[in-house]
Tab-separated table of C-alpha atoms in Angstrom:
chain	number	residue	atom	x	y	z
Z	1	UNK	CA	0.000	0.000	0.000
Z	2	UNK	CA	1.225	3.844	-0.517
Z	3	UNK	CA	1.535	5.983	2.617
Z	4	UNK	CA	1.733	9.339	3.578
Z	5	UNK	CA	3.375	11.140	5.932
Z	6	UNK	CA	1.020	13.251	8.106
Z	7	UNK	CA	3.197	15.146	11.186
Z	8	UNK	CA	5.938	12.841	10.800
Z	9	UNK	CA	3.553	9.596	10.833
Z	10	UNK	CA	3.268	6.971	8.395
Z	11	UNK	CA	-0.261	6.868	7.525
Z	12	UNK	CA	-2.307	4.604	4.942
Z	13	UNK	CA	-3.374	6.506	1.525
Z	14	UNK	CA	-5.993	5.146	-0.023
Z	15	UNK	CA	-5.455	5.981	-3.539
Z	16	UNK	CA	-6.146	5.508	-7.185
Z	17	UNK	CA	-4.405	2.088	-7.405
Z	18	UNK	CA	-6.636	0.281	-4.909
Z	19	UNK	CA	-8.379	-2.296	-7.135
Z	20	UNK	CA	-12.329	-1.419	-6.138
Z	21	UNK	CA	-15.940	-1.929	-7.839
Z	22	UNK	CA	-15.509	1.559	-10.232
Z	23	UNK	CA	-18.964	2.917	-9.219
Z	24	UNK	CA	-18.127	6.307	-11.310
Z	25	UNK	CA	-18.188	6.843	-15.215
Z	26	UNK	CA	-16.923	9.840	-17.738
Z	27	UNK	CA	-19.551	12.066	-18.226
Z	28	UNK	CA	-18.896	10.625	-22.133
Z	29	UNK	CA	-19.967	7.491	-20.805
Z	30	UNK	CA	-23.075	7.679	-18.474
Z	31	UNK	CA	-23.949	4.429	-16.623
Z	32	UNK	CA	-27.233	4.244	-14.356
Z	33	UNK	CA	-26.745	3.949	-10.750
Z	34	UNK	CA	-23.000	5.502	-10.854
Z	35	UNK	CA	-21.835	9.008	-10.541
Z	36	UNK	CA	-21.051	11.183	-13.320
Z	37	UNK	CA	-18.051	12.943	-13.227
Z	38	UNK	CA	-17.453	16.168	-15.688
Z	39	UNK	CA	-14.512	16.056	-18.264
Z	40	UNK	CA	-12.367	19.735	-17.314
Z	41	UNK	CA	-9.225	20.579	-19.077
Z	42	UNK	CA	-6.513	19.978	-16.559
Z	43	UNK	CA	-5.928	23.765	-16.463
Z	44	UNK	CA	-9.520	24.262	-15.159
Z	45	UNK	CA	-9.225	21.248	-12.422
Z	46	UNK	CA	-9.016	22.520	-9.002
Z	47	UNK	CA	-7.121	21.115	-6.372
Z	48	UNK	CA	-9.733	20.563	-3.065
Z	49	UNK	CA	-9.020	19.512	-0.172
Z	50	UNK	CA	-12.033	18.279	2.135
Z	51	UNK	CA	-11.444	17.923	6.122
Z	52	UNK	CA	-13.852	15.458	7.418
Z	53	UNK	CA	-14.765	14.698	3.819
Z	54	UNK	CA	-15.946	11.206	4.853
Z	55	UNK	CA	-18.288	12.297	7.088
Z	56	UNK	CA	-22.197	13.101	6.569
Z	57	UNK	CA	-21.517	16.826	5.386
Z	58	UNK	CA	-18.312	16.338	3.951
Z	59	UNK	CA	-18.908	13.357	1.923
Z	60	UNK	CA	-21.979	15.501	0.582
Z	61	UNK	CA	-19.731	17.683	-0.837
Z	62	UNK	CA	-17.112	15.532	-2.351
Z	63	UNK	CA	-20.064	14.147	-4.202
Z	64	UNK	CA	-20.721	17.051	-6.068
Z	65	UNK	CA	-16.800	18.648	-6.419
Z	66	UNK	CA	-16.146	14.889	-8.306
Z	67	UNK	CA	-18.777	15.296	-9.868
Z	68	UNK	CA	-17.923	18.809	-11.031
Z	69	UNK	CA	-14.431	17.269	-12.557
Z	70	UNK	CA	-12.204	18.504	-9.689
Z	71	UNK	CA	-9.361	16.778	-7.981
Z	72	UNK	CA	-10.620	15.862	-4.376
Z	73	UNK	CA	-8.792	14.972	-1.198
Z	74	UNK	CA	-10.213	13.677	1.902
Z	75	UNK	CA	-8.314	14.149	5.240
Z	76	UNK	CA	-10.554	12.236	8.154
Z	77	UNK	CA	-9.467	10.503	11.174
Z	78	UNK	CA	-13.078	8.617	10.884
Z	79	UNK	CA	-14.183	9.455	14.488
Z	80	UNK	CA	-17.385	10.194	12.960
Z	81	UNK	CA	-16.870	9.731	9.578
Z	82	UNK	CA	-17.185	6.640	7.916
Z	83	UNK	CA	-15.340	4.871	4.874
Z	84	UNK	CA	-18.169	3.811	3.225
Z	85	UNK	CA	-19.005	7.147	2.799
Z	86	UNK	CA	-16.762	7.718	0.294
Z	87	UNK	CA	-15.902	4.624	-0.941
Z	88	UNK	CA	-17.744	4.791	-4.246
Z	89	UNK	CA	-14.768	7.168	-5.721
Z	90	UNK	CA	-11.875	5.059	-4.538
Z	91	UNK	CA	-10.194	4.042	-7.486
Z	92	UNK	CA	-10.899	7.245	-9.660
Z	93	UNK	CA	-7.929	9.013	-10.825
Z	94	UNK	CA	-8.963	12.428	-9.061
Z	95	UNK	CA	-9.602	11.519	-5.564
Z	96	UNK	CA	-7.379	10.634	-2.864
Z	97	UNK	CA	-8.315	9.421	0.708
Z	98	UNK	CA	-5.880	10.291	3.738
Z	99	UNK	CA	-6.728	9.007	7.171
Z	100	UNK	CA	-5.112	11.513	9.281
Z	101	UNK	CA	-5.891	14.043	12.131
Z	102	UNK	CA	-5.868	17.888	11.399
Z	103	UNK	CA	-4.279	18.253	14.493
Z	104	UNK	CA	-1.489	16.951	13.122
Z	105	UNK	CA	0.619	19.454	10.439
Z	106	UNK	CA	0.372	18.177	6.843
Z	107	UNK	CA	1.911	18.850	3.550
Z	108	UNK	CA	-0.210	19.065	0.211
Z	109	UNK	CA	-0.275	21.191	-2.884
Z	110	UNK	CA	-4.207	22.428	-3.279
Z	111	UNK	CA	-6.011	25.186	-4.374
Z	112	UNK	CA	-8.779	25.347	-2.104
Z	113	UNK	CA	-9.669	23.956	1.131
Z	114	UNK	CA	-12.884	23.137	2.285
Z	115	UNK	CA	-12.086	22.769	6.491
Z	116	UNK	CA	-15.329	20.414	7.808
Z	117	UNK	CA	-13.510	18.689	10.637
Z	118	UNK	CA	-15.024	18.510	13.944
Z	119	UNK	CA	-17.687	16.024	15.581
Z	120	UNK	CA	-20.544	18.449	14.968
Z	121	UNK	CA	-23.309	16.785	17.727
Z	122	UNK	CA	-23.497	17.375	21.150
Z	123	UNK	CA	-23.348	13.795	22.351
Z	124	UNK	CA	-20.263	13.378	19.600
Z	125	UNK	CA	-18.491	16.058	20.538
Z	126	UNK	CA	-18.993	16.212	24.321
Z	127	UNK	CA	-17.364	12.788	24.678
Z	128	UNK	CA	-13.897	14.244	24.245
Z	129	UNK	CA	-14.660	18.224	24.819
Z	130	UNK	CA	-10.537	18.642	24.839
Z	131	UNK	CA	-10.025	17.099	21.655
Z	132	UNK	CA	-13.058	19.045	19.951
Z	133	UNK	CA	-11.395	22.176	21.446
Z	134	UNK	CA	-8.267	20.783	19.836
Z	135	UNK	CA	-9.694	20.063	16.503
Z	136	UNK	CA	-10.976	23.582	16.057
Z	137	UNK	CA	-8.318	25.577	17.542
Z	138	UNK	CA	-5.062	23.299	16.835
Z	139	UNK	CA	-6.790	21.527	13.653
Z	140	UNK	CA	-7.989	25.249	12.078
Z	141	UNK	CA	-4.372	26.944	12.685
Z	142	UNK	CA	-3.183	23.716	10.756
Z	143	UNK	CA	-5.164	24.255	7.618
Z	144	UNK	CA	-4.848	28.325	7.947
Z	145	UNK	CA	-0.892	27.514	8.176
Z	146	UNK	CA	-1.227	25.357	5.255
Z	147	UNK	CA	-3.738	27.729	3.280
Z	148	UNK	CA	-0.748	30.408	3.881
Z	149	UNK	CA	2.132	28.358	2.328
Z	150	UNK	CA	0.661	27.133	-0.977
Z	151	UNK	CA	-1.658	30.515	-1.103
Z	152	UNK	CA	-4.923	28.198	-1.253
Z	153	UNK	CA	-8.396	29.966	-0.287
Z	154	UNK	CA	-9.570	28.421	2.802
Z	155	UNK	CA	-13.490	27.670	4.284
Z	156	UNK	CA	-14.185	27.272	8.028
Z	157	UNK	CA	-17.353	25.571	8.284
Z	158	UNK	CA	-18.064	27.389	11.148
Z	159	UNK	CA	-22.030	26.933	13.120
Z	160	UNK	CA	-25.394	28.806	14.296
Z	161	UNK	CA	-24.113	27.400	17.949
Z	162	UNK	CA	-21.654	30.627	17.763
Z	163	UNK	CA	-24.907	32.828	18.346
Z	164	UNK	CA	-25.581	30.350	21.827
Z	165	UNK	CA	-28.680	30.952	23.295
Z	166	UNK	CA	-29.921	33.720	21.344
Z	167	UNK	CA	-31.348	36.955	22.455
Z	168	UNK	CA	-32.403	38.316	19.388
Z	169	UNK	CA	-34.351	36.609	16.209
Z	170	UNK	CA	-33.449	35.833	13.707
Z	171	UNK	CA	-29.943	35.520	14.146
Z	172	UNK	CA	-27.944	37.365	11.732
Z	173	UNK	CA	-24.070	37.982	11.004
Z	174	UNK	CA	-23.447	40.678	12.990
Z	175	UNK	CA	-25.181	39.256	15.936
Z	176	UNK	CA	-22.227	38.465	18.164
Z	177	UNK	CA	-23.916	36.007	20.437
Z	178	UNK	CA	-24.911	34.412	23.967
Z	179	UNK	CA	-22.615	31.546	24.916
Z	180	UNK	CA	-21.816	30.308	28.481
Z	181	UNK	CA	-18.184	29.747	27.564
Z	182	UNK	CA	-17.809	27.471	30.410
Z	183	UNK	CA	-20.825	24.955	29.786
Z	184	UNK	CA	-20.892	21.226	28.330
Z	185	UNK	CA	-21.480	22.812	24.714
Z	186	UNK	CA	-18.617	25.562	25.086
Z	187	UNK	CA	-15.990	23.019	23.674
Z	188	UNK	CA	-18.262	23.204	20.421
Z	189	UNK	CA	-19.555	26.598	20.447
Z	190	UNK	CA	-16.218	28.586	21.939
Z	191	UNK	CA	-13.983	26.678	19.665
Z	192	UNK	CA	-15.971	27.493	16.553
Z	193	UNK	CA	-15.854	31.320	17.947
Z	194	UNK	CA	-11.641	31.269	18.501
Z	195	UNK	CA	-11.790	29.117	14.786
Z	196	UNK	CA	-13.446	32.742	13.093
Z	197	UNK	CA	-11.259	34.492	15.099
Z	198	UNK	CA	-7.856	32.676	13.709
Z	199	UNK	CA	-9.430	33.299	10.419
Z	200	UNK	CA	-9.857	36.965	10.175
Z	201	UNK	CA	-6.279	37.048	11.893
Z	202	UNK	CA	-4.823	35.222	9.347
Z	203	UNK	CA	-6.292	37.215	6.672
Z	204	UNK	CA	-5.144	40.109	8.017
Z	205	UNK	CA	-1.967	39.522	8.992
Z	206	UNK	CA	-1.162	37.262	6.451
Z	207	UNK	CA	-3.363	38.145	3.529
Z	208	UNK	CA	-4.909	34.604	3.667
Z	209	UNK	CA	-8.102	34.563	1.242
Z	210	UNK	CA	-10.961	32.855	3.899
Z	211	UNK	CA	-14.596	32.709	3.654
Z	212	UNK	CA	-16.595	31.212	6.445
Z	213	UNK	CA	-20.052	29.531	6.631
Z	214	UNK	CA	-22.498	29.518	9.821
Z	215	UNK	CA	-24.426	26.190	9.442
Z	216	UNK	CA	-27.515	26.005	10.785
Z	217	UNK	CA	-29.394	22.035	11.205
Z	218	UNK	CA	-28.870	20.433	8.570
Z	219	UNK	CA	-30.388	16.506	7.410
Z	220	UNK	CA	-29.816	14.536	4.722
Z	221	UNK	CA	-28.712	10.734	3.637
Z	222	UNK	CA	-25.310	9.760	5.378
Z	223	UNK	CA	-26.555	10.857	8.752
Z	224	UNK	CA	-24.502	8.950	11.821
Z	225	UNK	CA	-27.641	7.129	12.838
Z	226	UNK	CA	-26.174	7.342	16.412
Z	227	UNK	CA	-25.520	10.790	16.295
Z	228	UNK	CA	-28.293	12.046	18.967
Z	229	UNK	CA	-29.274	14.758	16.814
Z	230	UNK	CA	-32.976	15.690	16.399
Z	231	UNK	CA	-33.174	14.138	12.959
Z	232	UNK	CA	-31.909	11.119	12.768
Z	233	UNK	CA	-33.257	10.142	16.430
Z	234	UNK	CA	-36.531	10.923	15.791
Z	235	UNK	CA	-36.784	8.998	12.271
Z	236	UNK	CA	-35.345	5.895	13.758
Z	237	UNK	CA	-37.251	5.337	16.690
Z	238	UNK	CA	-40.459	6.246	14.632
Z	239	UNK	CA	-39.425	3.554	11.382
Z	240	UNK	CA	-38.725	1.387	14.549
Z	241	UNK	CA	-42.346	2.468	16.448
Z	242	UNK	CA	-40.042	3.197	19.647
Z	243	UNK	CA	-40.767	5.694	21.520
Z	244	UNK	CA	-39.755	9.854	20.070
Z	245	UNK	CA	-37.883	11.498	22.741
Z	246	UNK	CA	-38.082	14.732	23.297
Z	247	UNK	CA	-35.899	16.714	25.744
Z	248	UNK	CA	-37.923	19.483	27.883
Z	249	UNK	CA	-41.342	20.435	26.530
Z	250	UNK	CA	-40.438	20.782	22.979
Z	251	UNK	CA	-41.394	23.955	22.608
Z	252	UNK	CA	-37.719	25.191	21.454
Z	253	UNK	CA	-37.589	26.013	18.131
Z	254	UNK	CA	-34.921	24.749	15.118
Z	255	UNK	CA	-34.676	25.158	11.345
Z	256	UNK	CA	-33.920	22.560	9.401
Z	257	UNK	CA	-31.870	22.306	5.738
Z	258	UNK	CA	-31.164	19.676	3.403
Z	259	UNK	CA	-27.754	18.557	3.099
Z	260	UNK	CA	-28.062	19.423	-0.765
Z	261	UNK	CA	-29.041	22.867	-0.096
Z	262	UNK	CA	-25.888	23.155	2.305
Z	263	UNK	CA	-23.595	21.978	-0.376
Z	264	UNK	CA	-24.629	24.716	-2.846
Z	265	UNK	CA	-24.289	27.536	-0.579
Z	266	UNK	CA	-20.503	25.921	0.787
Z	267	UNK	CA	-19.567	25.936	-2.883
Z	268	UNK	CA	-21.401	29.335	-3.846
Z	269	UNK	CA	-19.345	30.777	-0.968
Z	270	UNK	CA	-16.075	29.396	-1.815
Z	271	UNK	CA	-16.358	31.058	-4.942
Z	272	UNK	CA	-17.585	34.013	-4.137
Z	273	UNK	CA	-15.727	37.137	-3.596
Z	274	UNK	CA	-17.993	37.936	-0.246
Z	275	UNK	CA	-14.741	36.932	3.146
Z	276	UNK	CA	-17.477	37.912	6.130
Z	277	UNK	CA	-19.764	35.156	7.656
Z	278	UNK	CA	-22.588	34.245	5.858
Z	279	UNK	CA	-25.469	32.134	7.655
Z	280	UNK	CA	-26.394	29.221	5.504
Z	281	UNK	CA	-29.720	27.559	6.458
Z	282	UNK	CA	-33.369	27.515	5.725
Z	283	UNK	CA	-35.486	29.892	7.658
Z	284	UNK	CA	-38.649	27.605	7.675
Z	285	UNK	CA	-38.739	27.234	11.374
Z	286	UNK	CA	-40.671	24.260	13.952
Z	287	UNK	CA	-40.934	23.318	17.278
Z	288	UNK	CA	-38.996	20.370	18.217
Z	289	UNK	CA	-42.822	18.760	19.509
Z	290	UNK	CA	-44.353	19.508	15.862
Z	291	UNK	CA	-41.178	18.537	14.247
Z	292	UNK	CA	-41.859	14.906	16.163
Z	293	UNK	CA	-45.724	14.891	15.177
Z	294	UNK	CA	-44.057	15.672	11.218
Z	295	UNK	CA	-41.836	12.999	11.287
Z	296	UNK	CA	-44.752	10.295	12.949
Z	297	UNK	CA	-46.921	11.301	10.015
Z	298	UNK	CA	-44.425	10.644	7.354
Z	299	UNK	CA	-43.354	7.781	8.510
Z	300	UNK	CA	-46.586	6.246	8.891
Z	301	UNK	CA	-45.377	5.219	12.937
Z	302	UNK	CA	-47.188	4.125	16.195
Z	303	UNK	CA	-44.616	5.091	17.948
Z	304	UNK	CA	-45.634	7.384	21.371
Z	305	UNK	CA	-44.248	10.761	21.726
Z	306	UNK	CA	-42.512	11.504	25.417
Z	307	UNK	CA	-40.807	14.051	27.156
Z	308	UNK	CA	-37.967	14.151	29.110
Z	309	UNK	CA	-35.834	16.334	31.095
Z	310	UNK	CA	-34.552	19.351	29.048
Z	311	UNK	CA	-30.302	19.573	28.019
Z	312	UNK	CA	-27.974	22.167	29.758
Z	313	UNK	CA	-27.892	25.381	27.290
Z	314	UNK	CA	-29.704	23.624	24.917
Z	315	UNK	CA	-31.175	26.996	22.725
Z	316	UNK	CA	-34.858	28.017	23.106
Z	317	UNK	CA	-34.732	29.741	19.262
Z	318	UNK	CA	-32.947	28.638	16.364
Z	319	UNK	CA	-33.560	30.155	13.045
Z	320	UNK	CA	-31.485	31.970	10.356
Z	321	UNK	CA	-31.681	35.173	8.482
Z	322	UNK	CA	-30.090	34.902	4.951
Z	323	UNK	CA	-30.511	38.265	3.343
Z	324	UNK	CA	-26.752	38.280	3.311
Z	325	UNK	CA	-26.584	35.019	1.901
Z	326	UNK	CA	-29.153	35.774	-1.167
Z	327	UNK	CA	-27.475	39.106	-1.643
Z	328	UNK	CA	-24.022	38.271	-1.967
Z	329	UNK	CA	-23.614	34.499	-3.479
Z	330	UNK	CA	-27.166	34.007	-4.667
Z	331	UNK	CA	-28.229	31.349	-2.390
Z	332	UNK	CA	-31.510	30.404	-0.588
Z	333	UNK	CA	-32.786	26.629	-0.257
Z	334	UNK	CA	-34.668	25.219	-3.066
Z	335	UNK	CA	-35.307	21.666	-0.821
Z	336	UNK	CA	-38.656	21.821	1.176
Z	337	UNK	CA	-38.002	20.243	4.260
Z	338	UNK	CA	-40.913	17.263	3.623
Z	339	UNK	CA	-39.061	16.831	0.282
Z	340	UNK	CA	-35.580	16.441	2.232
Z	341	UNK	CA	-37.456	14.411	4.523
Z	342	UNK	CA	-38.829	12.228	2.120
Z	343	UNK	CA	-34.972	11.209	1.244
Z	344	UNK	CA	-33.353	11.089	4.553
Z	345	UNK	CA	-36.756	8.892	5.231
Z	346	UNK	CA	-35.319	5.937	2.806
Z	347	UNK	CA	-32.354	6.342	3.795
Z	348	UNK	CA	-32.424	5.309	7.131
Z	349	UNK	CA	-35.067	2.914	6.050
Z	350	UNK	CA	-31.978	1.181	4.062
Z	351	UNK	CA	-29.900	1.475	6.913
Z	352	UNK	CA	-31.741	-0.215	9.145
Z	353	UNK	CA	-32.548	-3.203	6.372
Z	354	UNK	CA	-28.776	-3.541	6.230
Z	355	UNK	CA	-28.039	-2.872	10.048
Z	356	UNK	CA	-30.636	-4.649	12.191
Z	357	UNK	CA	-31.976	-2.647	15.015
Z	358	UNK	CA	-30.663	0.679	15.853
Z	359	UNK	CA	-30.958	1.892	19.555
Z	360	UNK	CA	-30.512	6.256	19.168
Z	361	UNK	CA	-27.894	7.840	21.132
Z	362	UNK	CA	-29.182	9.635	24.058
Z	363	UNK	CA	-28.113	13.581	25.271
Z	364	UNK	CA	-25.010	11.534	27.532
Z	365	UNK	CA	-21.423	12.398	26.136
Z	366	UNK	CA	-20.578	9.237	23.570
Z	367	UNK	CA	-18.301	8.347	20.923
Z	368	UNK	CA	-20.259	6.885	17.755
Z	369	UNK	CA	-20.968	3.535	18.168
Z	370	UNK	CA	-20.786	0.381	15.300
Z	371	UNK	CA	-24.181	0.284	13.769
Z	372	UNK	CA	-24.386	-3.243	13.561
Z	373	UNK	CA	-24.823	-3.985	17.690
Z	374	UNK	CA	-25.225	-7.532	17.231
Z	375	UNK	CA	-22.609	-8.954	14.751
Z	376	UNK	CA	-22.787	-12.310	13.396
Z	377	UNK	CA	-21.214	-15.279	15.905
């Protein structure tokens, strides 16, 4: 096998040469089923790299930038993240698959980086709150240090969790926010806040081209089923007719976009020649409790709906404004939220068809757990 050195460790790259069903085709050449990848002169390739590329977001994305006819690397440690995520494009000559930390310094030629790394749920990313601090402090002065030497444009995805608890709605830009910075989501939300921070300072002082992206809830097909979120929880237990938790009354409010939608804006933005924070998310706004009674109905489930005791600094509001968005890189969602629902519906659906029984992760601190919790004898 070919490695790579990542911070002076030999790591496995998974590249071209692995021998692997080709599930992608020229765009000269379309096959049904596989991906279709765009024919660009080489001088119109771009060089991407994708932290956390193989996880639910990131894998979104590489979709579409192989698709597009660009070169594509992922750098994942798989914490979250998950092979199989990407798998379908091992073999083609334009992507390359590095399992490595971005805490750890690494050396690549690219044009652009796309910088997704982090465990993005609260039970994820409370399990190890000094390592998330790590991944977006250490891990973000990493790819900023990197985006400096080979002049590459750089994109924190950065999070609506940097506005906390909100006191005003809807949250825009230049809202700076209401975090406790020294509650069990401050690992998340603060290090997100110091990861904007680094950027500006780099672009600053260094003349670093950066663009970052507040991402509010976002659902979609290659949700961690055993991520805890609000999502994926609630569609299992109701395709399972378990019982849909809810935590407090349910009367909190979120906004939910399709991971399609999030991949448009990401690359809209990258593009664009707009450097502040833009809030990408769809405004269409529910209560958790009628967000449950949606999901119950589309599913067709039995399952009961119960409440139980509410999360520390878990946010009462949660809902974008995108008037910057729409102004400066043309965005807004075109997904409904039934329609995004429909596919993250069959989705999990599959997964549970290929995985057996799937028990959601509670609000407890975790690290993701193997799907399959009863493996063959």
């Amino acid at each position: 096998g070919r490695f790579v050195m990542v911070g002076g460790v030999g790591l496995p790259l998974v590249l071209a040469s692995v021998c692997v069903a080709q599930n992608w085709v020229d765009e000269t050449r379309p096959a049904e089923g596989r991906w279709k990848v765009k024919r660009l002169p080489a001088g119109e390739r771009i060089r991407i790299l994708v932290t956390g590329g193989a996880g639910f977001v990131g894998s979104n994305l590489v979709d579409r930038l192989m698709s597009m006819g660009h070169e594509v690397t992922v750098l994942d440690n798989l914490f979250t993240g998950r092979k199989k995520n990407v798998g379908h494009w091992i073999g083609h000559p334009n992507f390359n698959f590095i399992v490595g930390d971005v805490v750890l310094p690494i050396m690549l030629e690219v044009d652009q980086i796309y910088h997704l790394a982090c465990p993005a749920s609260p039970p994820h990313y409370q399990y190890n709150p000094i390592k998330t601090i790590k991944t977006s402090t250490e891990g973000t002065l990493n790819m900023l240090g990197l985006a400096k030497r080979v002049n590459a444009r750089m994109l924190l995805a950065s999070t609506s969790e940097i506005y906390g608890d909100p006191e005003i709605h809807p949250q825009v830009e230049t809202y700076w926010g209401n975090v406790n910075t020294i509650g069990p989501r401050s690992c998340y939300d603060e290090g997100k806040r110091v990861a904007e921070t680094m950027m500006y300072s780099y672009q600053r002082q260094s003349g670093v081209d950066v663009r970052v992206a507040r991402i509010f809830n976002t659902f979609g097909p290659r949700m961690h089923p055993n991520d805890g979120r609000v999502v994926s929880n609630f569609i299992i237990q109701s395709l399972q007719n378990k019982d849909i938790t809810i935590y407090g009354d349910g009367s909190q409010t979120r906004s939910f976009q399709f991971v399609d939608d999030l991949v448009d804006g990401l690359i809209r933005l990258m593009n664009s020649n707009y450097s502040l924070p833009v809030n990408l998310g769809n405004p269409d706004e529910y209560t958790v409790a009628s967000f449950a009674h949606t999901i119950k109905r589309l599913t067709g489930s039995s399952s009961r709906i119960v409440s139980l005791p509410a999360t520390t600094d878990d946010p009462r509001k949660r809902k974008p404004d995108i008037s910057v968005a729409k102004k400066r890189i043309g965005w807004a969602p075109k997904f409904t939220v039934q329609q995004g629902l429909e596919q993250t519906i069959a989705y999990f659906k599959k997964e549970l068809e290929d995985m057996g029984e799937i028990t959601p992760t509670g609000s407890n601190p975790t690290r993701p757990r193997p799907l399959n919790l009863h493996p063959p004898r």
